[in-house]
XYZ file of C-alpha atoms in Angstrom:
644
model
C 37.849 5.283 -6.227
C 35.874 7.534 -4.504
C 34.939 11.502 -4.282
C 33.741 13.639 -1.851
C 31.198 15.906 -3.042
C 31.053 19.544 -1.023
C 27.330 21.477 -0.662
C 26.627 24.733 0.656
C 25.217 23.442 4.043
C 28.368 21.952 5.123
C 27.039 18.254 4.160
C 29.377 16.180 2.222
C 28.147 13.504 -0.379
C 30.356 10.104 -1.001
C 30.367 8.890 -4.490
C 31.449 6.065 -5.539
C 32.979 6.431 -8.670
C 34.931 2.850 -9.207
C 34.503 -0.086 -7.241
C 35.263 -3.660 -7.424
C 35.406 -7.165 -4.734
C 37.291 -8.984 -2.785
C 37.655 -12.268 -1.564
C 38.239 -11.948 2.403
C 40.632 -14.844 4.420
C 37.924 -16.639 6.301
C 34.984 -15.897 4.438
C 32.303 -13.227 5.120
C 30.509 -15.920 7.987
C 34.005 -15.665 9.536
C 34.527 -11.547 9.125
C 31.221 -10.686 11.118
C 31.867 -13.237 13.551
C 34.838 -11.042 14.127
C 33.806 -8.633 15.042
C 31.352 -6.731 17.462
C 27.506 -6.141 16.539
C 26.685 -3.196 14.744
C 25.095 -1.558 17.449
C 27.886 -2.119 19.646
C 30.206 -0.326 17.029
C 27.644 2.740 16.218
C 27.135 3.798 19.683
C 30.088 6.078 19.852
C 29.504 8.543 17.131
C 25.255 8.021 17.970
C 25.155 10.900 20.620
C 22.784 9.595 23.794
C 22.041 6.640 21.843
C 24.616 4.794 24.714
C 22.019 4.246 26.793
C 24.043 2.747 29.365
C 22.941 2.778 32.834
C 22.058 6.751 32.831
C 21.433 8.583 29.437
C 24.960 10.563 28.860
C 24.091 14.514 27.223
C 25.308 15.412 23.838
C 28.970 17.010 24.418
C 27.827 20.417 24.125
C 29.454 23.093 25.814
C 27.639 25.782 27.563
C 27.191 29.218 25.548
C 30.297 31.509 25.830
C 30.565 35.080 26.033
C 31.903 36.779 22.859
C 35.754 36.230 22.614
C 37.191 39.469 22.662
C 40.248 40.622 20.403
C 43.992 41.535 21.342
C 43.086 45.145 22.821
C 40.319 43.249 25.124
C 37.447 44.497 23.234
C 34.558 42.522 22.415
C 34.586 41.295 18.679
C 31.099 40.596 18.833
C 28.052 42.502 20.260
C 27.757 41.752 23.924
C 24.751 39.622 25.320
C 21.803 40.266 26.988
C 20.101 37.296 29.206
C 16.217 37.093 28.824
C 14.797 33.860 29.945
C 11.850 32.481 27.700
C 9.885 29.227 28.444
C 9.768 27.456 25.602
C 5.786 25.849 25.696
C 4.451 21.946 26.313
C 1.745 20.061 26.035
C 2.336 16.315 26.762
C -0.750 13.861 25.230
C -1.422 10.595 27.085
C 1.111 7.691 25.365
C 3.957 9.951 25.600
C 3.398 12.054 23.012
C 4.466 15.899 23.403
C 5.668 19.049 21.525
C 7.818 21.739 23.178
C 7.462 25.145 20.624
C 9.155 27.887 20.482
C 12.649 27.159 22.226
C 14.308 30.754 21.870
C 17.882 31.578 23.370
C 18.395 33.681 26.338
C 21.237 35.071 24.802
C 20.029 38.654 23.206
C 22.046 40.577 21.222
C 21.970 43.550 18.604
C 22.507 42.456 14.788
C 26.493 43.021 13.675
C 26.890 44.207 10.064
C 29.901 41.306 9.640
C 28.289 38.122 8.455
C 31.086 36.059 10.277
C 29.860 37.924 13.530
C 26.358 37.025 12.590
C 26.824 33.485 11.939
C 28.564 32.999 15.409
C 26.112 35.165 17.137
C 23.784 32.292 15.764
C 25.643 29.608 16.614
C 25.655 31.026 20.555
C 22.184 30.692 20.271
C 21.704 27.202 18.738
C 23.665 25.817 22.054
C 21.701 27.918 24.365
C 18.439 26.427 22.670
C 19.760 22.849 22.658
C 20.684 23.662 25.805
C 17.179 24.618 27.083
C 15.775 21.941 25.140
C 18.053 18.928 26.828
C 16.809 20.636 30.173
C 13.502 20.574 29.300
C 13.197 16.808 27.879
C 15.238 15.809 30.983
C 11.725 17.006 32.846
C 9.757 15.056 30.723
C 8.201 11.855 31.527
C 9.856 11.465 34.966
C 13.318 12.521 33.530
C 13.073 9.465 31.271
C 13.366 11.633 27.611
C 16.367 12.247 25.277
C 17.338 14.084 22.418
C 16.721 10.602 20.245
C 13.303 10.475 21.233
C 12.429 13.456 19.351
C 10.336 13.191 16.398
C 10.343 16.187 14.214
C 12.327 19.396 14.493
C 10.993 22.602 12.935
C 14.136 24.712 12.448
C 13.970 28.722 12.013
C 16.149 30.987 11.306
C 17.010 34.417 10.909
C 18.865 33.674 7.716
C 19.530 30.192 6.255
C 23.158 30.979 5.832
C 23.610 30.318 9.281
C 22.673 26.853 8.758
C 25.877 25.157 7.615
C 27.547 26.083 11.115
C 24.568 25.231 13.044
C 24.163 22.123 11.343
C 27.548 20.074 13.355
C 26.309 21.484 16.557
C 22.764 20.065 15.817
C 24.285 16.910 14.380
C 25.774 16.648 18.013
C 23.172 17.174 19.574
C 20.303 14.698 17.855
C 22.919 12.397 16.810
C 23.194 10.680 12.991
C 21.435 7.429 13.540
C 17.651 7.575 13.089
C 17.423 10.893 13.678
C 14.322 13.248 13.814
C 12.900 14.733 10.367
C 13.470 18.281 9.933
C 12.126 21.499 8.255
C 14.323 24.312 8.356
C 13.856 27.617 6.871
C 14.434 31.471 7.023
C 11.901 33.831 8.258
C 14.831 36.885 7.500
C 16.301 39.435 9.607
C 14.846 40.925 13.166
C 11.467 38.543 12.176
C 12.325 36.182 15.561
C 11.188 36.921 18.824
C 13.502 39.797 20.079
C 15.759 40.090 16.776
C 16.899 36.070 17.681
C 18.798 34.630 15.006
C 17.405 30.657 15.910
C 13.756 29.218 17.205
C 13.050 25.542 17.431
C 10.518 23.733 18.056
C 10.037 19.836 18.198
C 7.780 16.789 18.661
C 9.010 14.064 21.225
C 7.469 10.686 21.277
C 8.480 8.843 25.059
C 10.834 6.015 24.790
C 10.974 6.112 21.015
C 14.745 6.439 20.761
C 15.372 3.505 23.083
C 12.759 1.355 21.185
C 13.886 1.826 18.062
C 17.275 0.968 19.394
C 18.929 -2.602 21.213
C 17.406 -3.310 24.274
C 19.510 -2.476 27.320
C 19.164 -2.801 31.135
C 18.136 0.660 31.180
C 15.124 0.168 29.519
C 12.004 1.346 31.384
C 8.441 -0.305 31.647
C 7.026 2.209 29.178
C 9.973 1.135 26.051
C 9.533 -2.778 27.271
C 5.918 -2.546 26.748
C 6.046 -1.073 23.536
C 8.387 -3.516 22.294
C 5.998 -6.124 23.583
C 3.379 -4.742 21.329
C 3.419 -6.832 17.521
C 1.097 -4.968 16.351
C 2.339 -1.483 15.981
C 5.458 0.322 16.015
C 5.968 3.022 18.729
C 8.525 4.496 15.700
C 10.120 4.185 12.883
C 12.236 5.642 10.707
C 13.073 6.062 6.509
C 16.395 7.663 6.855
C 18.219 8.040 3.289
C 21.515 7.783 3.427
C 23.007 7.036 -0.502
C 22.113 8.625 -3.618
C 19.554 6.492 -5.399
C 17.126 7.719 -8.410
C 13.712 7.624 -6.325
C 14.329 10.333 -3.541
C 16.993 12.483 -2.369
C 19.593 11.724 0.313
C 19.091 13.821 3.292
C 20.993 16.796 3.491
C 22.208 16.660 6.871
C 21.287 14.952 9.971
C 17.933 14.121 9.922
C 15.403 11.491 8.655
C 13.025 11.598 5.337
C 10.417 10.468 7.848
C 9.096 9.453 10.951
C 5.940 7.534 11.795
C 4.328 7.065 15.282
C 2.464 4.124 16.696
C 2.247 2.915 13.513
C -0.310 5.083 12.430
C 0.785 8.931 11.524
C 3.802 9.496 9.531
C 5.458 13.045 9.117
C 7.859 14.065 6.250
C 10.694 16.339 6.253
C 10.434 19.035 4.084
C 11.150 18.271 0.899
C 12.967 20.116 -2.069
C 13.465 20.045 -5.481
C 16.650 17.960 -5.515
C 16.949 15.435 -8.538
C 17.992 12.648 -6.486
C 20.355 11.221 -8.888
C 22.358 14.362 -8.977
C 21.700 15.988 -6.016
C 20.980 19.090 -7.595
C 18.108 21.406 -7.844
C 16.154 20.775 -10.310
C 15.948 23.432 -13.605
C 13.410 25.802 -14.584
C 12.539 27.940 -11.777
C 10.767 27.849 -8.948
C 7.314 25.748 -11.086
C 10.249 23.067 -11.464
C 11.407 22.805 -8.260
C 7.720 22.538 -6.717
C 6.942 20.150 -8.916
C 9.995 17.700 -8.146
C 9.343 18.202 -4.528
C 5.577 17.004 -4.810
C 7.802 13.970 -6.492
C 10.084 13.619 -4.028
C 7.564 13.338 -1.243
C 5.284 10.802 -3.255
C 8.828 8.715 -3.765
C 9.311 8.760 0.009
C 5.511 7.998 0.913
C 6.156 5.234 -1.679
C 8.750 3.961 -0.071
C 6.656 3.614 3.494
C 4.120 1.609 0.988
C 1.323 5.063 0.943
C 0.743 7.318 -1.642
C -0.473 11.204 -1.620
C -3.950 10.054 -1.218
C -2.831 9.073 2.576
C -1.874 12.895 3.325
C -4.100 14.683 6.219
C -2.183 18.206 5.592
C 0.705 20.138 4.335
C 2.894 23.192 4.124
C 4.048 24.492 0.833
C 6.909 26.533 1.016
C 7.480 29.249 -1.565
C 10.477 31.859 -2.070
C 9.150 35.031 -0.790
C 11.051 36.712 -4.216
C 8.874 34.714 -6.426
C 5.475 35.482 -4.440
C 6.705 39.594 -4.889
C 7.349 39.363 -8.365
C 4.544 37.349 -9.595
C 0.762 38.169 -8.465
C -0.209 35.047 -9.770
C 2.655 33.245 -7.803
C -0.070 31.501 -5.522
C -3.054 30.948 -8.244
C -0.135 29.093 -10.465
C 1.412 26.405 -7.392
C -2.575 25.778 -5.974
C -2.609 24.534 -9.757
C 0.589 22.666 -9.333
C -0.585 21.488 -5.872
C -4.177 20.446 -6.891
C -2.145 18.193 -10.203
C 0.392 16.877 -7.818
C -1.799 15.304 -5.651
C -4.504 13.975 -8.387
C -1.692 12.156 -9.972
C 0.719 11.122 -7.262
C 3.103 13.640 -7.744
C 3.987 11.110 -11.085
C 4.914 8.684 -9.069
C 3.376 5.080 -9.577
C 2.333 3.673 -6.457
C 4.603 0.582 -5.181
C 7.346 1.080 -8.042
C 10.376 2.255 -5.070
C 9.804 -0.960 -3.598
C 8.997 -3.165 -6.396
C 5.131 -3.668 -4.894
C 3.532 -2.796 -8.981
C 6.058 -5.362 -9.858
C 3.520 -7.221 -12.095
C 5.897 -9.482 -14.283
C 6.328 -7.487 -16.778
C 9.400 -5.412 -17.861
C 8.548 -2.558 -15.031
C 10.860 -0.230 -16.974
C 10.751 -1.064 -20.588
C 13.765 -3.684 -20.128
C 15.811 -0.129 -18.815
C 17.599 -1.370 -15.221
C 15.566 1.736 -13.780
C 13.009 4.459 -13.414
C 15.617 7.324 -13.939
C 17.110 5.777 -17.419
C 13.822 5.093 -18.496
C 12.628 8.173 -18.604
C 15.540 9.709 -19.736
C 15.960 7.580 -23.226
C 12.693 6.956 -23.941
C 11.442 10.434 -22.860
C 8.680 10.014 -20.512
C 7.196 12.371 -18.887
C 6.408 11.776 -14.779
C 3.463 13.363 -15.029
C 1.851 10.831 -17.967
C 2.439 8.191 -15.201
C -1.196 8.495 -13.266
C -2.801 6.962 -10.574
C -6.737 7.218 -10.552
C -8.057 10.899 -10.247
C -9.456 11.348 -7.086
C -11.297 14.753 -7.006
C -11.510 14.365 -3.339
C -7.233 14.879 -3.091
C -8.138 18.280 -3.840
C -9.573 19.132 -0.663
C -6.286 18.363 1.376
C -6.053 21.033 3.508
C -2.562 23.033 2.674
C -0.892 26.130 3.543
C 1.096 28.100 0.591
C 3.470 30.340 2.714
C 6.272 33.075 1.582
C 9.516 32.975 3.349
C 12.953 34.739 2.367
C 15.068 30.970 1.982
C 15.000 27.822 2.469
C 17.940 25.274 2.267
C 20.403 24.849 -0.455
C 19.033 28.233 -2.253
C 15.859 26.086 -2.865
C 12.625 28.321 -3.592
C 9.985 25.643 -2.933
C 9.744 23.043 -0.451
C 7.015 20.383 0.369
C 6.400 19.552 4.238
C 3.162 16.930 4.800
C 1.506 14.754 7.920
C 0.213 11.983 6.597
C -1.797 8.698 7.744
C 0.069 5.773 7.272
C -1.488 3.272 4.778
C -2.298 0.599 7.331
C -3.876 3.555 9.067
C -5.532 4.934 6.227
C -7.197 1.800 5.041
C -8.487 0.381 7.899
C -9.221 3.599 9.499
C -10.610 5.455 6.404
C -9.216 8.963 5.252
C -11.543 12.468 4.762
C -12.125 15.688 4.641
C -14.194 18.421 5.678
C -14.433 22.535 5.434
C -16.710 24.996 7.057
C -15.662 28.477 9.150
C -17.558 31.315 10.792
C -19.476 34.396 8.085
C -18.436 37.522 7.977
C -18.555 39.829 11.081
C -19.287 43.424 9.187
C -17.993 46.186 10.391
C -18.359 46.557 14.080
C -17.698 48.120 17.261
C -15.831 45.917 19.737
C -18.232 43.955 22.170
C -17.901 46.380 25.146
C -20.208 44.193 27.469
C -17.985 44.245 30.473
C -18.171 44.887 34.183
C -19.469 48.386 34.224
C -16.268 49.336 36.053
C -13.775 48.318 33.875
C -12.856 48.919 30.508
C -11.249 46.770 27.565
C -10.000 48.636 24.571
C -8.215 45.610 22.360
C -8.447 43.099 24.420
C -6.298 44.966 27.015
C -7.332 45.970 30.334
C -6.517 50.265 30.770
C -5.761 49.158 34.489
C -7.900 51.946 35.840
C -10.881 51.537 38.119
C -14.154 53.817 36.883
C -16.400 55.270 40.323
C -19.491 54.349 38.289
C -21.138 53.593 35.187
C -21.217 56.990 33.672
C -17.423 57.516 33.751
C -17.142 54.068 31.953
C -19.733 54.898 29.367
C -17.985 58.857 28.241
C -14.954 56.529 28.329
C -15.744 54.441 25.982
C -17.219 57.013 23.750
C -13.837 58.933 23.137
C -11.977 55.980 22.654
C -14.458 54.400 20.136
C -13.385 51.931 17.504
C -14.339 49.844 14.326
C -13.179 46.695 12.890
C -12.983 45.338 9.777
C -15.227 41.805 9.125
C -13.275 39.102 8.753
C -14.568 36.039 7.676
C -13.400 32.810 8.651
C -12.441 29.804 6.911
C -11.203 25.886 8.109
C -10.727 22.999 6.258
C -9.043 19.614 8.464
C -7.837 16.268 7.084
C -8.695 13.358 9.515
C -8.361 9.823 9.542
C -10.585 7.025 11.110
C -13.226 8.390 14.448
C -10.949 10.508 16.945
C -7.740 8.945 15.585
C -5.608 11.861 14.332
C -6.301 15.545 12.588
C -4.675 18.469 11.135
C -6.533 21.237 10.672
C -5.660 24.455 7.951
C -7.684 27.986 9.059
C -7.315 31.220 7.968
C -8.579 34.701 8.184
C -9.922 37.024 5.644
C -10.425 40.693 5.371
C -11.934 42.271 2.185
C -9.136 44.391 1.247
C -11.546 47.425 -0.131
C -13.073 47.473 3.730
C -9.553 47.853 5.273
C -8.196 50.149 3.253
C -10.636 52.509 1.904
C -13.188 52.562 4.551
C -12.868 54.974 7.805
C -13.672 55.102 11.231
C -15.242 58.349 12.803
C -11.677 60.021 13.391
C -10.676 59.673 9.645
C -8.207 56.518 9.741
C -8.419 53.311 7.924
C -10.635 50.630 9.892
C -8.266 48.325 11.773
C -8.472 44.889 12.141
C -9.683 42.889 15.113
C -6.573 40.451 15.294
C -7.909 39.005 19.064
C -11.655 38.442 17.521
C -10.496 37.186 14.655
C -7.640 34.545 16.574
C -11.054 33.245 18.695
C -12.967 32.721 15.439
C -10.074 30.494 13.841
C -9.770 28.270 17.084
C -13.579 28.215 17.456
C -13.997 26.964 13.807
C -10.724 24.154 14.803
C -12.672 23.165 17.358
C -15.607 22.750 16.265
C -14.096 21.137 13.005
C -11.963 18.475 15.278
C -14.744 17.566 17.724
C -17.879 17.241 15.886
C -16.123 16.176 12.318
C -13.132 14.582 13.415
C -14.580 13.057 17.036
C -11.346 14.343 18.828
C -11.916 16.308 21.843
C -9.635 19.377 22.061
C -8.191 18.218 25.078
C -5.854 16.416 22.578
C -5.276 19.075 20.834
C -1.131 18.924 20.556
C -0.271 22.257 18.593
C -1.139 25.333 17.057
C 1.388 26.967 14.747
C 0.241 30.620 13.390
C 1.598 32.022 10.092
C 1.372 35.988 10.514
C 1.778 37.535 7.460
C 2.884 40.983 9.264
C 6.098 41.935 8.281
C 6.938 42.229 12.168
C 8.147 39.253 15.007
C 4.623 38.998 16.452
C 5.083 39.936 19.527
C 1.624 41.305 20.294
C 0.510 38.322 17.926
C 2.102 36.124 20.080
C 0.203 37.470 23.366
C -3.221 37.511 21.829
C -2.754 33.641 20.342
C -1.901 32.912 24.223
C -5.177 34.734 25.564
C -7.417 33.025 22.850
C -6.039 29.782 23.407
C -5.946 30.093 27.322
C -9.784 31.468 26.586
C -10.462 28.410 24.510
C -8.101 25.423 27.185
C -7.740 27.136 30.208
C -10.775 25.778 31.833
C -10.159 22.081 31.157
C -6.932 21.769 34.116
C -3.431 22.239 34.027
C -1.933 21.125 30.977
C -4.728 21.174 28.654
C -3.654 23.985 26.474
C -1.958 23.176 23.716
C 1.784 24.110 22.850
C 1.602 27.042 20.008
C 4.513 28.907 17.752
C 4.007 31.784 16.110
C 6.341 31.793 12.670
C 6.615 35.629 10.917
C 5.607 35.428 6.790
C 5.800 37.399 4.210
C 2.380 35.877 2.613
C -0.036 33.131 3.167
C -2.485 31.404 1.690
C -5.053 28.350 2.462
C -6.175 25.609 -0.059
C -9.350 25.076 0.125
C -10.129 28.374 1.070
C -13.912 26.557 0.684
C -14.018 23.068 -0.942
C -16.868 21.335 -2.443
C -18.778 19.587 -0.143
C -19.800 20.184 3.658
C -19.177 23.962 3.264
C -21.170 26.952 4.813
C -18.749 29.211 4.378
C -17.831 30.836 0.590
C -14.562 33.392 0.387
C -14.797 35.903 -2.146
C -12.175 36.186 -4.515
C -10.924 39.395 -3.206
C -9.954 37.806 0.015
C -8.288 34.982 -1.326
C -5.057 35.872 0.979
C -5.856 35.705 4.505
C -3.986 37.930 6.997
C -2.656 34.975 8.996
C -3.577 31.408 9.069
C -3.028 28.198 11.093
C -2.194 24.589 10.912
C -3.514 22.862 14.216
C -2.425 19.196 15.365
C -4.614 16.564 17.309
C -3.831 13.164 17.771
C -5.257 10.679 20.328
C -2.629 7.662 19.955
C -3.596 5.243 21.752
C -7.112 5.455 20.804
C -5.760 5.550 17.185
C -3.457 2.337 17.872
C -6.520 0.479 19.413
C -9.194 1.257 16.171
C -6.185 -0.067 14.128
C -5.989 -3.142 16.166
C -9.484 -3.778 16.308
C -10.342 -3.019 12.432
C -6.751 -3.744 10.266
C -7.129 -6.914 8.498
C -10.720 -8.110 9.864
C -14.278 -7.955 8.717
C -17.088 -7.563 11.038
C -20.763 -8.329 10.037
């Protein structure tokens, strides 16, 4: 007897609510004999995964124009085509992101919600659509949809998801798909009012490898299954409720780890995985489960919290507006989560604590132990390491996130091999305070910059340029900087957490010489972040930026970030564009309604002390560097020997 259970996202659950067996004629020997292997019988309903002499495309259909009703009017708001270039960086070993896919299709909001979640759907094709094109140019046209890693998901409102979700499902397919994070930024907050961005991670050949081998197999995916040391990928996709860690609602993978060595987790809620339901008592309940859930998954790969490099903690934008404290209260959360392992006890999912003992108190499991005898998760405790507080996360406020969650979990980690071999740290510093200052008008005496923009007019000489600058003269507010980056082993792998900080009483109370409140510098500020990355992930982490994969910025600005978006390019072509084509990084920019960095300074190597007034920065971000190959050699050369 079974039942199908219905969620909000479109995602049925099977339980299994009698069962019994069966003798079969023949045996079980003779029944898989029978029959084909089970590769042979997944490849239909596993999207590219065919692999047959030339990767098929995902049956999507190209993005239609709005069906019109039976007076031939348009039912929906008509289109408008605006190309955007999604942008990639591609790392040596096949590694690449491609950020901020967008659709060309343009359109004006529709006060019908039906119209709105169609509009969004149009948009999810054209993106997959521009996506499939663009991993088709990747790698010498070798790349697929299955060779993508991790999917970052936005949306203009997560009630779109549940008709998004088959068309994504078609497109990425259901076997060892990517991991995913999806969540709402709200209304109009997307690049031109778009309802859908994407972004992604692709790893070359990683779909094929972690697949049957086949005569299409290139040189690259026959190498790396030639390689026993390391996996090119692999995958933890839960597919069944258990009571360790919830089944994944929808198409997409609890986790994903590269060569072996870096493993990132899908954003995690606070489901009780026995259930499937969000856990009770508001949003301190759900934040704690999900630390749970993602130390249950970790668990499950054989690593623990202590083996995280960064994270992103996801908080209901509702809860951060109603409660000033919101952020003070989940750092405490975090900062408990992570000294104790979320309550998790490190190798109980897969039996590796198992020391002979009852594990359970003679209870058949975790979840019925704790329910009869009343134990509390949290009085399970690994050691306290003081040094888990100095992970470098990012709290951030967004309108929704799936299944009317209000806190989510999302974390790189270092594998365990990785991590104990390689050795796990961390480090903060940033750039002081700039006071109050003029912009640095040093320029070619015949051209002036107001903002970082050129006024594109030509000055006959130096005088001209001089009154010029005179009537248009400006203050900033100092801003102070501050970094913190989680690295593991000697120009392995990094993520790095910065964030900006104006004291509040400068902004808003202090003027300028025409009367208005000092603005802030967003351009100087944007160089000061990347400048304290960099200097973070060369000289701590001994990665040079060149590897440098992605920058994702959190503007907490209550607009898209349009002009945002076009200073982060300058600074970052400022900071890459020197070093050859393709050394700049890919970046996104995601719209918040509040951020906040943890450490904003840790104990330790720190030069750099925020005052408590500017514990919430005006944007922050998480920056991504990875060497993997240099990564996979240190492994090789230090997992499992001693050297004198």
């Amino acid at each position: 007897e079974v039942q199908i259970i219905d969620t909000d996202d479109g995602v049925g659950i099977l339980r299994v609510n009698k069962c019994h067996a069966e003798a079969k004629d023949g045996g079980i020997d003779d029944l898989w004999r029978s029959k084909d292997p089970l590769h042979d019988r997944v490849r239909e309903i596993d999207g590219e995964s065919t692999y047959d002499e030339e990767i098929e495309g995902t049956k999507l259909t190209e993005p239609t124009l709005p069906p019109s009703d039976e007076t031939g009017s348009c039912s929906m708001p008509p289109f408008v085509r605006i190309r955007h270039l999604p942008r990639v960086k591609v790392l040596r070993g096949g590694l690449a992101h491609v950020s901020e896919i967008l659709s060309s299709l343009v359109s004006a909001p529709s006060p019908d919600e039906d119209t709105e979640a169609n509009l969004a759907v149009e948009e999810a094709l054209d993106v997959f659509s521009t996506l499939r094109a663009t991993l088709s140019n990747l790698f010498g046209g070798s790349a697929a949809s299955q060779d993508v890693v991790y999917v970052h998901l936005y949306l203009s409102n997560i009630s779109h998801f549940a008709k998004i979700n088959k068309h994504y499902s078609s497109f990425f397919g259901t076997i060892l798909p990517p991991s995913r994070s999806c969540v709402s930024v709200g209304t109009g907050m997307l690049p031109g009012g778009r309802r859908v961005m994407l972004d992604c991670m692709v790893q070359r050949g990683s779909g094929r490898y972690m697949r049957p081998a086949s005569v299409a197999d290139d040189e690259f995916v026959k190498e790396a299954r030639a390689n026993p040391h390391h996996a090119l990928r692999s995958t933890l996709h839960v597919q069944s409720m258990s009571h360790w860690a919830p089944v994944c609602v929808g198409p997409y993978s609890q986790a994903n780890t590269i060569r072996g060595g870096i493993t990132f987790l899908a954003g995690q809620i606070g489901l009780d995985p026995p259930t499937m339901t969000l856990i009770e008592g508001g949003w301190k309940a759900q934040l704690k489960q999900s630390w749970t859930n993602a130390a249950s998954v970790l668990d499950a790969l054989g690593g623990s919290l202590s083996d995280c490099l960064s994270g992103l903690v996801y908080m209901a934008s509702g809860v951060v507006a109603e409660d000033d404290n919101a952020f003070d209260e989940a750092e405490r959360l975090c900062r408990r989560a992570l000294e104790r392992n979320g309550g998790v006890i490190a190798g109980y999912v897969d039996d590796a604590a198992q020391t002979g003992e009852d594990k359970f108190g003679g209870y058949e499991d975790e979840g019925t132990w704790k329910e009869l005898c009343k134990v509390d998760a949290t009085e399970m405790t690994n050691d306290n390491d003081s040094n888990k507080t100095s992970l470098p996360l990012l709290m951030v406020a967004l309108p929704q996130m799936p299944v009317g969650a209000i806190a989510e979990v999302e974390l790189v980690c270092a594998s365990s091999r990785a991590s104990s071999c390689l050795g796990l740290a961390y480090s903060s510093n940033g750039i002081p305070s700039r006071e109050d200052h003029q912009r640095d008008n040093g320029v070619d005496a015949t051209t002036a910059y107001i903002g970082g923009l050129s006024w594109g007019h030509e000055f006959e000489d130096e005088n001209d340029h001089v009154l010029a600058l005179q009537q248009e003269e400006r203050r900033y507010a100092s801003v102070t900087t501050a970094c913190s980056v989680g690295f593991v082993g000697n120009g392995c792998a990094a993520v790095a957490c910065a964030a900006a900080y104006v004291d509040d009483a400068t902004t808003l109370h202090s003027n300028n010489s025409k009367g208005g409140a000092i603005p802030i510098d967003t351009a100087r500020a944007l160089d000061d972040m990347l400048d304290s990355v960099i200097r973070n992930i060369e000289e701590t982490a001994g990665i040079e930026k060149s590897y440098v994969l992605h920058v994702r910025l959190y503007s907490n600005g209550g607009a898209d970030g349009t002009v945002l978006r076009s200073e982060l390019a300058a600074s970052v072509a400022s900071k890459w564009g020197g070093h050859g084509k393709g050394m700049m990084p890919a970046v996104t920019v995601v719209p918040v309604s509040a951020v906040k960095m943890l450490p904003a300074a840790a104990s330790g190597s720190v030069d750099v002390e925020v005052p408590v007034e500017r514990s919430n920065p005006i944007m922050a971000m998480q920056v991504t560097a990875i060497d993997a190959i240099h990564m996979e050699t240190e492994m090789w050369i230090n997992y499992g020997r001693s050297y004198e």
